[in-house]
Coordinates of C-alpha atoms and ligand atoms in Angstrom, one line a residue:
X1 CA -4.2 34.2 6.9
X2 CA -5.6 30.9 6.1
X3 CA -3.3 29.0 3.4
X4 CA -4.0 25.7 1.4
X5 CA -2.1 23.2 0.3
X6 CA -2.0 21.9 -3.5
X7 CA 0.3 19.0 -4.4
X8 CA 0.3 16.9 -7.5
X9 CA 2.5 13.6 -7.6
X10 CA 4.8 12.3 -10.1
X11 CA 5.1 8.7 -9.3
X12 CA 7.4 6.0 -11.0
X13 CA 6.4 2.5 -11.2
X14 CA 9.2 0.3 -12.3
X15 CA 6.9 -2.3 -14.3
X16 CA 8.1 -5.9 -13.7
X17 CA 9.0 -7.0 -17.0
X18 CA 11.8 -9.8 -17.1
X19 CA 14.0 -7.7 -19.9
X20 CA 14.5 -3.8 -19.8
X21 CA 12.4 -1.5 -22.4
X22 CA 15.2 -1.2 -24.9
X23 CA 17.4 -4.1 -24.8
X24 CA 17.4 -7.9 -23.9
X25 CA 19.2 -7.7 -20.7
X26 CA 17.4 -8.8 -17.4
X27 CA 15.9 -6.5 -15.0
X28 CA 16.5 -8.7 -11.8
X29 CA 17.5 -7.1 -8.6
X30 CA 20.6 -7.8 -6.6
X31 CA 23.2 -8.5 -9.2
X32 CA 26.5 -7.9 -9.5
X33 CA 27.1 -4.7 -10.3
X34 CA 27.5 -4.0 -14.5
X35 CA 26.7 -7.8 -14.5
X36 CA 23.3 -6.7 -16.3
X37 CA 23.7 -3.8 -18.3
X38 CA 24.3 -4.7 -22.3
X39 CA 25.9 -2.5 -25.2
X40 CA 22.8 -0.9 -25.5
X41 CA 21.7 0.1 -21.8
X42 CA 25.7 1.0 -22.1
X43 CA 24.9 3.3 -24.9
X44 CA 27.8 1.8 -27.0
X45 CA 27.6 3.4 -30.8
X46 CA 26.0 1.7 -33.7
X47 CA 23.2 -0.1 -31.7
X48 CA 19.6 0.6 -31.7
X49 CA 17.3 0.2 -29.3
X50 CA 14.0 -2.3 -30.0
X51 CA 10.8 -1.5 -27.9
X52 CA 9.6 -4.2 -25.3
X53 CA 6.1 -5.2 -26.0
X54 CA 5.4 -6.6 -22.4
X55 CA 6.0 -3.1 -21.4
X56 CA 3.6 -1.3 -23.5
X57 CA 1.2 -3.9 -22.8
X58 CA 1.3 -2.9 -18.6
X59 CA 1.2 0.5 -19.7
X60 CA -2.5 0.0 -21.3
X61 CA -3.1 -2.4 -18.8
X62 CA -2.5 0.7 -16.5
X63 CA -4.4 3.3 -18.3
X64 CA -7.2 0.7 -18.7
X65 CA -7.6 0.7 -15.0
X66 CA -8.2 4.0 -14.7
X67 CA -10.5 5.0 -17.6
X68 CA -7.6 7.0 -19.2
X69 CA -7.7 7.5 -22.9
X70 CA -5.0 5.3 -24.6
X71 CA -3.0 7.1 -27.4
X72 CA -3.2 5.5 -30.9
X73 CA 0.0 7.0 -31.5
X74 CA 2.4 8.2 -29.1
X75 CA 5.9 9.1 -29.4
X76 CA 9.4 8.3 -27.6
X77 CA 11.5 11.9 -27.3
X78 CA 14.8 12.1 -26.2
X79 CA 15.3 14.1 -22.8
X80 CA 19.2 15.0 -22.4
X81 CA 20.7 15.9 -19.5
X82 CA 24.4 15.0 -18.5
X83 CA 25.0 12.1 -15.3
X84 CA 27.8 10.1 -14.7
X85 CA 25.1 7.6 -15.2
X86 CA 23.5 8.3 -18.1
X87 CA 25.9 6.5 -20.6
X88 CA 23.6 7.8 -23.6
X89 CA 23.7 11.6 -22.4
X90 CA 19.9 11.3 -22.4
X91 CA 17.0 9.1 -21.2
X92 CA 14.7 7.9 -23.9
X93 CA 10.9 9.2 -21.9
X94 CA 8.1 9.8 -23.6
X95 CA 7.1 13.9 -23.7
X96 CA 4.0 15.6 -25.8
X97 CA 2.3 12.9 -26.5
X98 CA 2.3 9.8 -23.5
X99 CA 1.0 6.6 -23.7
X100 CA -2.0 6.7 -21.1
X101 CA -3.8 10.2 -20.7
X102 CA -6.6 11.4 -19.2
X103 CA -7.6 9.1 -16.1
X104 CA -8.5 9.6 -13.0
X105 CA -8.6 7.3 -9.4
X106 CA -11.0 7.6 -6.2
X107 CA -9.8 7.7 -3.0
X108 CA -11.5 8.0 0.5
X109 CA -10.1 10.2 3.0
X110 CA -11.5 10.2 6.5
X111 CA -14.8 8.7 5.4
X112 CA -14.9 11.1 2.3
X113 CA -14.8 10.1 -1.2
X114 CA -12.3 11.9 -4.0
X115 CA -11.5 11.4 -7.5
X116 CA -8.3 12.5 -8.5
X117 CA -7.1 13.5 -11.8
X118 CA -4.5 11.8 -13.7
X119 CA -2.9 13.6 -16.4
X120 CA -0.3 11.4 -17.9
X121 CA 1.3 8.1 -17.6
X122 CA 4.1 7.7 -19.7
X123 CA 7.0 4.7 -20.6
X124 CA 10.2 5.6 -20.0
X125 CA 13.8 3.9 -19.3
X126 CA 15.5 4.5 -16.1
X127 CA 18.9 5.4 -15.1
X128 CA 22.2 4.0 -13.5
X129 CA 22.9 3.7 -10.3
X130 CA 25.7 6.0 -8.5
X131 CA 27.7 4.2 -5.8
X132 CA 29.4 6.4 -3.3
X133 CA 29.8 4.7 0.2
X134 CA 32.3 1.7 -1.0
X135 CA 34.9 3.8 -3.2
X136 CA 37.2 6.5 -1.5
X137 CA 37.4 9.5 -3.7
X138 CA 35.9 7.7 -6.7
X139 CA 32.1 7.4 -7.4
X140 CA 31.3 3.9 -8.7
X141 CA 28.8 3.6 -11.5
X142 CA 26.3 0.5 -11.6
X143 CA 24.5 0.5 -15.2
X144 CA 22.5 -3.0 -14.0
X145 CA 19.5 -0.1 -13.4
X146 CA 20.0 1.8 -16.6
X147 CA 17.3 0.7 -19.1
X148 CA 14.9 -0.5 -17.0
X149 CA 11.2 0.2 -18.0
X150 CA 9.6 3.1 -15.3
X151 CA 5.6 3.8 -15.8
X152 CA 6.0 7.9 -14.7
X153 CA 2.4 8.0 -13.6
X154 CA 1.5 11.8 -13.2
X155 CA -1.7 13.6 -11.3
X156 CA -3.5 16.4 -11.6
X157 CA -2.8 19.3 -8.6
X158 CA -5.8 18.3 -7.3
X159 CA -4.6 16.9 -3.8
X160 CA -4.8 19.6 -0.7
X161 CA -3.2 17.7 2.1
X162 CA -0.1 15.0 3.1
X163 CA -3.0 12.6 3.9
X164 CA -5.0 12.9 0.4
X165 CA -1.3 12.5 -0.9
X166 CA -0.7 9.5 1.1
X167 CA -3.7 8.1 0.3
X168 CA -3.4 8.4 -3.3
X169 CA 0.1 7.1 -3.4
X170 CA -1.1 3.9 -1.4
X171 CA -4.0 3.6 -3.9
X172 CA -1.8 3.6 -7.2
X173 CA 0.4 1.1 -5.0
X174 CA -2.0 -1.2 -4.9
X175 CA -3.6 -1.1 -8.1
X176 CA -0.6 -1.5 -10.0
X177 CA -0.2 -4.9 -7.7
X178 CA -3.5 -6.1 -8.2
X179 CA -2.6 -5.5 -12.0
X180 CA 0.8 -7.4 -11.5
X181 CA 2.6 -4.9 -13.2
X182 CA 5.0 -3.5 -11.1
X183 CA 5.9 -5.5 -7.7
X184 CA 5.6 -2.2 -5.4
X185 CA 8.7 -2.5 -3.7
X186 CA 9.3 0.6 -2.2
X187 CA 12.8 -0.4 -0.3
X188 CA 14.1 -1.4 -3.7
X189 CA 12.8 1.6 -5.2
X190 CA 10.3 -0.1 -7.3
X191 CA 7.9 2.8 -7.0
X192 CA 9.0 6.1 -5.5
X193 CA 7.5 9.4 -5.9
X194 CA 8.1 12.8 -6.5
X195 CA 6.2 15.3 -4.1
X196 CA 5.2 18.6 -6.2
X197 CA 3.9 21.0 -3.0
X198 CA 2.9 24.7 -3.1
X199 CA 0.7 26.7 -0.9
X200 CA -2.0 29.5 -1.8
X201 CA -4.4 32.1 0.6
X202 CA -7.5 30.1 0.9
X203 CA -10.0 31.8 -1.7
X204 CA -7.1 32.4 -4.3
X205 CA -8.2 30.4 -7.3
X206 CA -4.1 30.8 -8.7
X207 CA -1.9 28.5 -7.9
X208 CA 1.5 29.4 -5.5
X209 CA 4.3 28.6 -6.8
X210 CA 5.6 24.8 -6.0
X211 CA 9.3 23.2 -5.4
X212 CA 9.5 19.5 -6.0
X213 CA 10.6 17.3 -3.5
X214 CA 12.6 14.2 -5.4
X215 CA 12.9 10.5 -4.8
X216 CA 10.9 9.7 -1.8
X217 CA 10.1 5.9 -1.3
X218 CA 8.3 5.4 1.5
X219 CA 4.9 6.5 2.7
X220 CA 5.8 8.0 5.8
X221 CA 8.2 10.2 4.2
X222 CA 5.9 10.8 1.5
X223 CA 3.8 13.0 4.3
X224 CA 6.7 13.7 6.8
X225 CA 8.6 15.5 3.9
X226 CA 5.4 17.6 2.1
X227 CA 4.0 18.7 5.6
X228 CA 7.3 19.9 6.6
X229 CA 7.5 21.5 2.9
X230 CA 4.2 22.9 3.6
X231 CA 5.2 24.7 6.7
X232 CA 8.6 25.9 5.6
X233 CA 6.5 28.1 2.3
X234 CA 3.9 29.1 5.1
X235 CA 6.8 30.1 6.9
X236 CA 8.6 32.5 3.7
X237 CA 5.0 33.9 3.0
X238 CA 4.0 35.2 6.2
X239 CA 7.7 36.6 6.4
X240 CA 7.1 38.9 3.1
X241 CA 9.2 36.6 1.1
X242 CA 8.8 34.0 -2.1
X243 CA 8.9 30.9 -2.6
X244 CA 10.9 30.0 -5.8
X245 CA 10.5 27.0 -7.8
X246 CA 13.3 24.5 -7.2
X247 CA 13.8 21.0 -6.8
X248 CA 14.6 19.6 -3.3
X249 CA 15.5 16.3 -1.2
X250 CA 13.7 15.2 1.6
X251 CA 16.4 14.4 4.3
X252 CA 15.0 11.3 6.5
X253 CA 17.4 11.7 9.3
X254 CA 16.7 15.8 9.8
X255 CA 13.2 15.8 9.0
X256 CA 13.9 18.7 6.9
X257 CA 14.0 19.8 3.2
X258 CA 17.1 21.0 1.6
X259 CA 17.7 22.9 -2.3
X260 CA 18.9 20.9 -4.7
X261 CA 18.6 23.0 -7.7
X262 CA 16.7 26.4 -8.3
X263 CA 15.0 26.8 -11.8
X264 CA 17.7 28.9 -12.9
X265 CA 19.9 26.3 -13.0
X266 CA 17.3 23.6 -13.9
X267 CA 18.2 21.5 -16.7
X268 CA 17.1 22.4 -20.1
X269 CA 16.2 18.6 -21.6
X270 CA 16.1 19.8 -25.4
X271 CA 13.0 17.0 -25.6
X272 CA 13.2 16.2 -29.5
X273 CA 11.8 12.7 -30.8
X274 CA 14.6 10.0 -30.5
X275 CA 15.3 8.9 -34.2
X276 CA 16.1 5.7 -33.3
X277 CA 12.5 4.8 -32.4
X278 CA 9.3 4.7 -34.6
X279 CA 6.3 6.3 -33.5
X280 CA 4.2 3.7 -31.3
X281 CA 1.1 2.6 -32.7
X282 CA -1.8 0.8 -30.9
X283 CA -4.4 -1.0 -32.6
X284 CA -7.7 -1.3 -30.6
X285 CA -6.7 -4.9 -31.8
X286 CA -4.4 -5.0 -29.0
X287 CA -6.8 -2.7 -26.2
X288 CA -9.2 -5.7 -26.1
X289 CA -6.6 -8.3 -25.6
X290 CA -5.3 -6.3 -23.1
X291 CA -8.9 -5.5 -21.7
X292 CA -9.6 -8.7 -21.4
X293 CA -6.8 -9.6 -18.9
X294 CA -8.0 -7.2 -16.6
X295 CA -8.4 -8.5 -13.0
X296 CA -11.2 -7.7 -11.0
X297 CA -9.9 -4.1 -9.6
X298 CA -9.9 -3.1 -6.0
X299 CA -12.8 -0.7 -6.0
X300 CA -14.9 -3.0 -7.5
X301 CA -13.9 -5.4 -5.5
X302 CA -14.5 -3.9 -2.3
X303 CA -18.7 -3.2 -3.6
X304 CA -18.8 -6.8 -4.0
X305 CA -17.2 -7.8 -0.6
X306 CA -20.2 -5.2 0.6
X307 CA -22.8 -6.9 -1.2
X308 CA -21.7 -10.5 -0.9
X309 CA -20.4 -10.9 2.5
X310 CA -22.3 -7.7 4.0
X311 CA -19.5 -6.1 5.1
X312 CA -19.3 -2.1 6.4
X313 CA -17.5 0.1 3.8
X314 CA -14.7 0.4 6.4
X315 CA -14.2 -3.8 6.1
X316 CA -14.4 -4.1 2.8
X317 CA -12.0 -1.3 2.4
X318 CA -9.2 -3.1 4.4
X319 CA -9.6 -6.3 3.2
X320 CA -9.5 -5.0 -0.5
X321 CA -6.5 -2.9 0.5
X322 CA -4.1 -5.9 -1.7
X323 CA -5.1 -8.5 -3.6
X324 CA -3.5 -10.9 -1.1
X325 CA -5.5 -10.1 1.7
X326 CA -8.3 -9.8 -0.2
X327 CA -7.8 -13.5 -1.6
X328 CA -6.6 -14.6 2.1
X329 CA -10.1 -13.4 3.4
X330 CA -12.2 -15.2 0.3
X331 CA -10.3 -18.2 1.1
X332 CA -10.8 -18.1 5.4
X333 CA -14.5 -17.3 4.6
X334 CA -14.8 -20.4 1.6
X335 CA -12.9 -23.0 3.8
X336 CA -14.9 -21.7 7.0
X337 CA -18.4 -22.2 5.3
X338 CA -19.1 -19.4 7.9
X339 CA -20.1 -15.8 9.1
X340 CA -18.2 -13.9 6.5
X341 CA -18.2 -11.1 10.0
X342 CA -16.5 -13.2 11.9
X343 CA -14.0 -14.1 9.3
X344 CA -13.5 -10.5 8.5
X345 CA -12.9 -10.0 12.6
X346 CA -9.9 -12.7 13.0
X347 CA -8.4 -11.1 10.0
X348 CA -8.7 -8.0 10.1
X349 CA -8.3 -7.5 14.2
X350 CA -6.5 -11.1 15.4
X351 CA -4.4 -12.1 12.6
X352 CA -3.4 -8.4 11.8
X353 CA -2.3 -7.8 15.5
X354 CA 0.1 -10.3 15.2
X355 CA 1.2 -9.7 11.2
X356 CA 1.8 -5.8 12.8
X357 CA 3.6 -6.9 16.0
X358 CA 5.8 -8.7 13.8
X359 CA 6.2 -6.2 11.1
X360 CA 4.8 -8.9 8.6
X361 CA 2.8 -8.4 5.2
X362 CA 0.3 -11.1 4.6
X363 CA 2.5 -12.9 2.5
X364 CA 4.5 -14.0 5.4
X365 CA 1.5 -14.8 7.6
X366 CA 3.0 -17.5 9.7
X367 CA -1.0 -18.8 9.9
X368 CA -2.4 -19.9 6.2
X369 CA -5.5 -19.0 5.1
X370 CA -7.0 -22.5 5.6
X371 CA -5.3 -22.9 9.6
X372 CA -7.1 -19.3 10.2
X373 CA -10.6 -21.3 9.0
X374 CA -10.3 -24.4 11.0
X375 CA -9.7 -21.9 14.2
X376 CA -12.8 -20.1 13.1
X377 CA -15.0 -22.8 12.5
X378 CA -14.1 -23.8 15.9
X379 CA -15.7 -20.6 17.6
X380 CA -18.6 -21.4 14.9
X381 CA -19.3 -24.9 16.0
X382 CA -19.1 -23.5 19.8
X383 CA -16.3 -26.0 20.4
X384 CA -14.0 -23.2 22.0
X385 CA -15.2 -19.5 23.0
X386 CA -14.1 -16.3 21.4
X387 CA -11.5 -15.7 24.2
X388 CA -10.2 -19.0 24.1
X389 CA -9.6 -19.0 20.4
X390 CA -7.4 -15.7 20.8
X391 CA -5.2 -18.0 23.1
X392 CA -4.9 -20.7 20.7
X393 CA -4.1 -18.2 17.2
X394 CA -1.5 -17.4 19.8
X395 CA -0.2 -21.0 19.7
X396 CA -0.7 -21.6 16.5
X397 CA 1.6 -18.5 15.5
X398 CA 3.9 -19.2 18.1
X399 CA 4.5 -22.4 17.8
X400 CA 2.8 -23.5 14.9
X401 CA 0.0 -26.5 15.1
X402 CA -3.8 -26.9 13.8
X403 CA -5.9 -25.3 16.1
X404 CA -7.8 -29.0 16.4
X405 CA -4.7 -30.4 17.8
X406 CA -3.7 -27.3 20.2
X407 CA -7.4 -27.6 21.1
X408 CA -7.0 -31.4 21.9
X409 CA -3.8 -31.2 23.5
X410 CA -4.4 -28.1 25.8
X411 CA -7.7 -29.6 26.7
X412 CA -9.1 -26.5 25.7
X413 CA -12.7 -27.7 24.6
X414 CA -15.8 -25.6 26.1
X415 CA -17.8 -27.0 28.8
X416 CA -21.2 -27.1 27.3
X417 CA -22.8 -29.8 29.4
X418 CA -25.4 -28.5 31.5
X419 CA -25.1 -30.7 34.6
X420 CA -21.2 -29.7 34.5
X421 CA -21.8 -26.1 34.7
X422 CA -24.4 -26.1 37.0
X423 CA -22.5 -28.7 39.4
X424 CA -19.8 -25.9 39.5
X425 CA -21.7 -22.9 39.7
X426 CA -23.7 -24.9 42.7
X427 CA -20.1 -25.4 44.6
X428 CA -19.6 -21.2 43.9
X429 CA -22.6 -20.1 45.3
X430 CA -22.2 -22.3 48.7
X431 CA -18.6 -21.2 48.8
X432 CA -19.2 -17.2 48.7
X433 CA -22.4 -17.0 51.0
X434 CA -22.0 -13.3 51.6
X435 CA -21.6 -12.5 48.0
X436 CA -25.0 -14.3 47.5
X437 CA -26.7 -12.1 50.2
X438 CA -25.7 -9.2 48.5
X439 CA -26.5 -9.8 45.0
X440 CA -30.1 -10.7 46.1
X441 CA -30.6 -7.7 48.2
X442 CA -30.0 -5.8 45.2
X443 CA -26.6 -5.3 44.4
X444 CA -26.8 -6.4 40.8
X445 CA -23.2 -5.6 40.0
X446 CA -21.9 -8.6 42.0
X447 CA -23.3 -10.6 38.8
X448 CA -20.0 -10.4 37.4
X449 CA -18.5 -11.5 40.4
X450 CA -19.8 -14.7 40.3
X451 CA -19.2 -15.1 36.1
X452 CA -15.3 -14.4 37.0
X453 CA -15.1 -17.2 39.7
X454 CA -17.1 -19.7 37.4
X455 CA -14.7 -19.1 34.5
X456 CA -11.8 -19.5 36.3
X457 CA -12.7 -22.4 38.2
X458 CA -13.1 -23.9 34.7
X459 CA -10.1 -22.2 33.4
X460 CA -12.2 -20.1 30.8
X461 CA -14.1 -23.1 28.9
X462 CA -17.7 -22.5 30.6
X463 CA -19.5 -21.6 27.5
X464 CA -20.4 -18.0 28.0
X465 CA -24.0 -18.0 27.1
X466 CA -24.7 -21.0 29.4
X467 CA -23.0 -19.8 32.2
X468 CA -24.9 -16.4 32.3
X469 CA -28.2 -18.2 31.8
X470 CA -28.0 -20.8 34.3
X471 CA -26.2 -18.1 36.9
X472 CA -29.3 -15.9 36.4
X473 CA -31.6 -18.8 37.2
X474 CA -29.8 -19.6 40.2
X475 CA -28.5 -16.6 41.7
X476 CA -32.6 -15.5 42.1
Ligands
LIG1 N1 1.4 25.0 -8.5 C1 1.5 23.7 -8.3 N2 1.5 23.2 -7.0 C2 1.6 21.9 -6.8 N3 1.7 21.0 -7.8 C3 1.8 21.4 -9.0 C4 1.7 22.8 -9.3 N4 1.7 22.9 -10.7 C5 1.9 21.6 -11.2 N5 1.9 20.7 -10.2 C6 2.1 19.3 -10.3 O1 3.5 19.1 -10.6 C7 3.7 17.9 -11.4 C8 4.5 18.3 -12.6 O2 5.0 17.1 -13.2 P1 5.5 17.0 -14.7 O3 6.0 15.6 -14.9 O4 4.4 17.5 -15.6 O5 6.6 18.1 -14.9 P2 8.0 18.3 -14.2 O6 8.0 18.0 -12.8 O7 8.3 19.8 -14.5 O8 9.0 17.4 -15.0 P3 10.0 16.2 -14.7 O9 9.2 15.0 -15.1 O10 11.2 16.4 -15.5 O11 10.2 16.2 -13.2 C9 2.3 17.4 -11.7 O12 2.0 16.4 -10.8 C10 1.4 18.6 -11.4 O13 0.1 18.3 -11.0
LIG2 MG1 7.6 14.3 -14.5
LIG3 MG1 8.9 16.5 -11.8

């Protein structure tokens, strides 16, 4: 039997206003615990909550971004469920009637293009935080969390594999950076997702029935924990049995998936519209302010990089991955005044290598924008070869430095004078008479022979080009 996979995320985007949705108390990370949580993220009676306008303003700023349909009126509904951390008893979310609905985002997945349906995106407050490793026999409860605005962003079932899940999630991650509404932290659990997974005979146009995998926050668990949740249905339906609907946790250090909660005992939220809260009401007014604050979004982006710089889809893809390596690149290629292909090359092969061997975004590049230039315009001007230049981005991340100064000090400068190379190609070819023989009799191969002991008898600086033109005239 041939199966396929369906899976539709629910992702949460905490948005990076400076005060929670509710209340006036900061969202900042780190705190002290309870140092951050007021009466009314406490839950306290008598106190009401007031909405945050920044908030709904990144929530249309979201659903702007990806064509959604934003709701003139939408409604906040109270979604009750008991947790030690849950001071009110319920979480104020949005329900029948979101904020952003409608959208959709494209993808490309091995070369092929997607769109993917986005249903909802709705404003809702987050919970406290549950401490269990510090207190013995006691949980501790940090309410700094509780209150802070989430965008739950939620697509259709129309992905069919861990990768096309993976790709989508790292899409949405960076789209809400490039809006600079949400700061994509993943470690702090800025945005985490909720893996929905179920499996169906190929041909079946029903779906199978789907368990949830909760809370996953990082990409590589994101397809570690659905392809091992793919294989463990597979697995019950070839065996006769059924899969039931349940929620389940993605365990990191087993690699496995493990019930939390069947439907039978899933909670029963009693959704009813909080009365605390007035219905939320968007002018168009307030679309076109928002609309107008809209950056220039990744996808678009990435055709311009095409047209402008010429770059293949698969370059322009990568450097329009984040906003900051897509304004690192503009500003090589701007202070370079050169070969936006050769830009793209040191950023995307050299500089990356290093950023990777040093587990570093970017952000962190120990080489600025502007250093990166000067190095290229090096190569450009012919002042140092290709090879060379790999040797000094080495320096200059190592030890830090312009590249004009390792240059100068290292002596690293091409040998582009004529009489200089040919002096020492002359001493080469009297020094390996053999070698000579051979290559004229024929044995063409030997060719390289003689570039190697020209390049290292000037320590790599020859410039390439000359050296193979004046060796060919020679050698004959
Ligand atoms: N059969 C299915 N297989 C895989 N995914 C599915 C299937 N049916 C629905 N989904 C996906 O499951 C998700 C359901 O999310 P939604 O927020 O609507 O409800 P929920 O998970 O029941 O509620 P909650 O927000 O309380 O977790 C969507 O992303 C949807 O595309
Ligand atoms: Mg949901
Ligand atoms: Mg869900």
């Amino acid at each position: 039997m041939e199966w396929e996979t369906v899976i539709g995320l629910e992702i949460h985007a905490q948005l990076a206003t400076r005060s929670k949705i509710f209340s006036g108390a900061p969202t900042a990370y780190g705190a002290e615990p309870n140092t951050q949580a007021c009466a009314i993220d406490l839950g306290l009676p008598g106190v009401l909550p007031v909405l945050n306008r920044e908030a709904v303003r990144m929530a249309v700023k979201f659903g702007l971004a990806i064509g959604a349909e934003i709701a003139p009126v939408s409604v906040f509904a109270r979604k009750n469920y008991f947790y030690p951390d849950l001071p009110k008893g319920y979480q104020i979310s949005q329900y029948d009637l979101p904020v952003v609905a409608r959208g959709k985002l494209s993808i490309n997945v091995d070369g092929k293009a997607l769109t993917i349906g986005i249903t909802r995106a709705h404003l809702e407050e987050d919970a406290g935080k549950s401490l269990h490793e510090d207190f013995h026999g006691y949980t501790g409860i940090d309410l700094n969390r509780a209150g802070t605005p989430l965008l739950e962003i939620v697509s259709e079932p129309d992905l069919r594999s861990a990768k096309e899940a993976v790709a989508y999630m790292k899409k949405l991650h960076a789209l809400v950076r490039y809006l600079e509404i949400c700061d994509g932290n993943m470690q702090e659990g800025s945005f985490r997702c909720d893996a929905n997974v179920s499996v169906r005979p190929k041909g079946q146009t029903k779906f199978g029935t789907r368990a949830e995998i909760k809370n996953l926050n990082s990409f590589r668990f994101v397809e570690k924990a659905i392809n091992h949740e793919i294989a463990r249905q597979i697995e019950i339906l070839e065996g006769g049995g059924e899969v039931i609907q349940e929620t389940r946790l993605y365990d990191s250090v087993k690699d496995e998936t493990r019930s939390m909660r069947s439907k039978e005992e899933a909670n029963d939220y009693r959704y009813f519209p909080d009365p605390d809260l007035l219905p939320l009401e968007i002018s168009s007014g307030f679309i076109e302010e928002v609309k107008a604050t809209l950056p220039e979004l990744p996808d678009a982006k990435r055709d311009r990089f095409k047209a402008q710089y010429g770059l293949s889809d698969y370059d322009a893809e990568v450097l329009t991955a984040s906003r900051e390596m897509a304004d690192f690149y503009e500003t090589v290629v701007r202070e370079a005044a050169g070969d936006p292909k050769l830009c793209a090359n040191w950023v995307m092969v050299e500089l990356s290598g290093l950023l990777n061997k040093d587990g570093l975004e970017i952000t962190a590049s120990k080489i600025d924008a502007a250093g990166l230039a000067s190095l290229v315009r090096r190569i450009a001007d012919a002042t140092i070869s290709g090879k060379i230049a790999k040797q000094v981005l080495e320096t200059m991340w190592n030890e830090g430095g312009s590249a004009d100064d390792i240059i100068e000090r290292q002596g690293l400068k091409q040998i582009t004078d004529t009489g200089a190379i040919e002096s020492i190609i002359d001493q080469i070819i009297a020094a390996n008479p053999e070698q000579l023989a051979q290559y004229r009799a024929g044995k063409d191969k030997l060719f390289g022979f003689f570039v190697g002991q020209a390049m290292k008898a000037t320590q790599g600086k020859a410039n390439p080009a000359q050296l193979n033109e004046l060796l060919k005239k020679k050698l004959q």
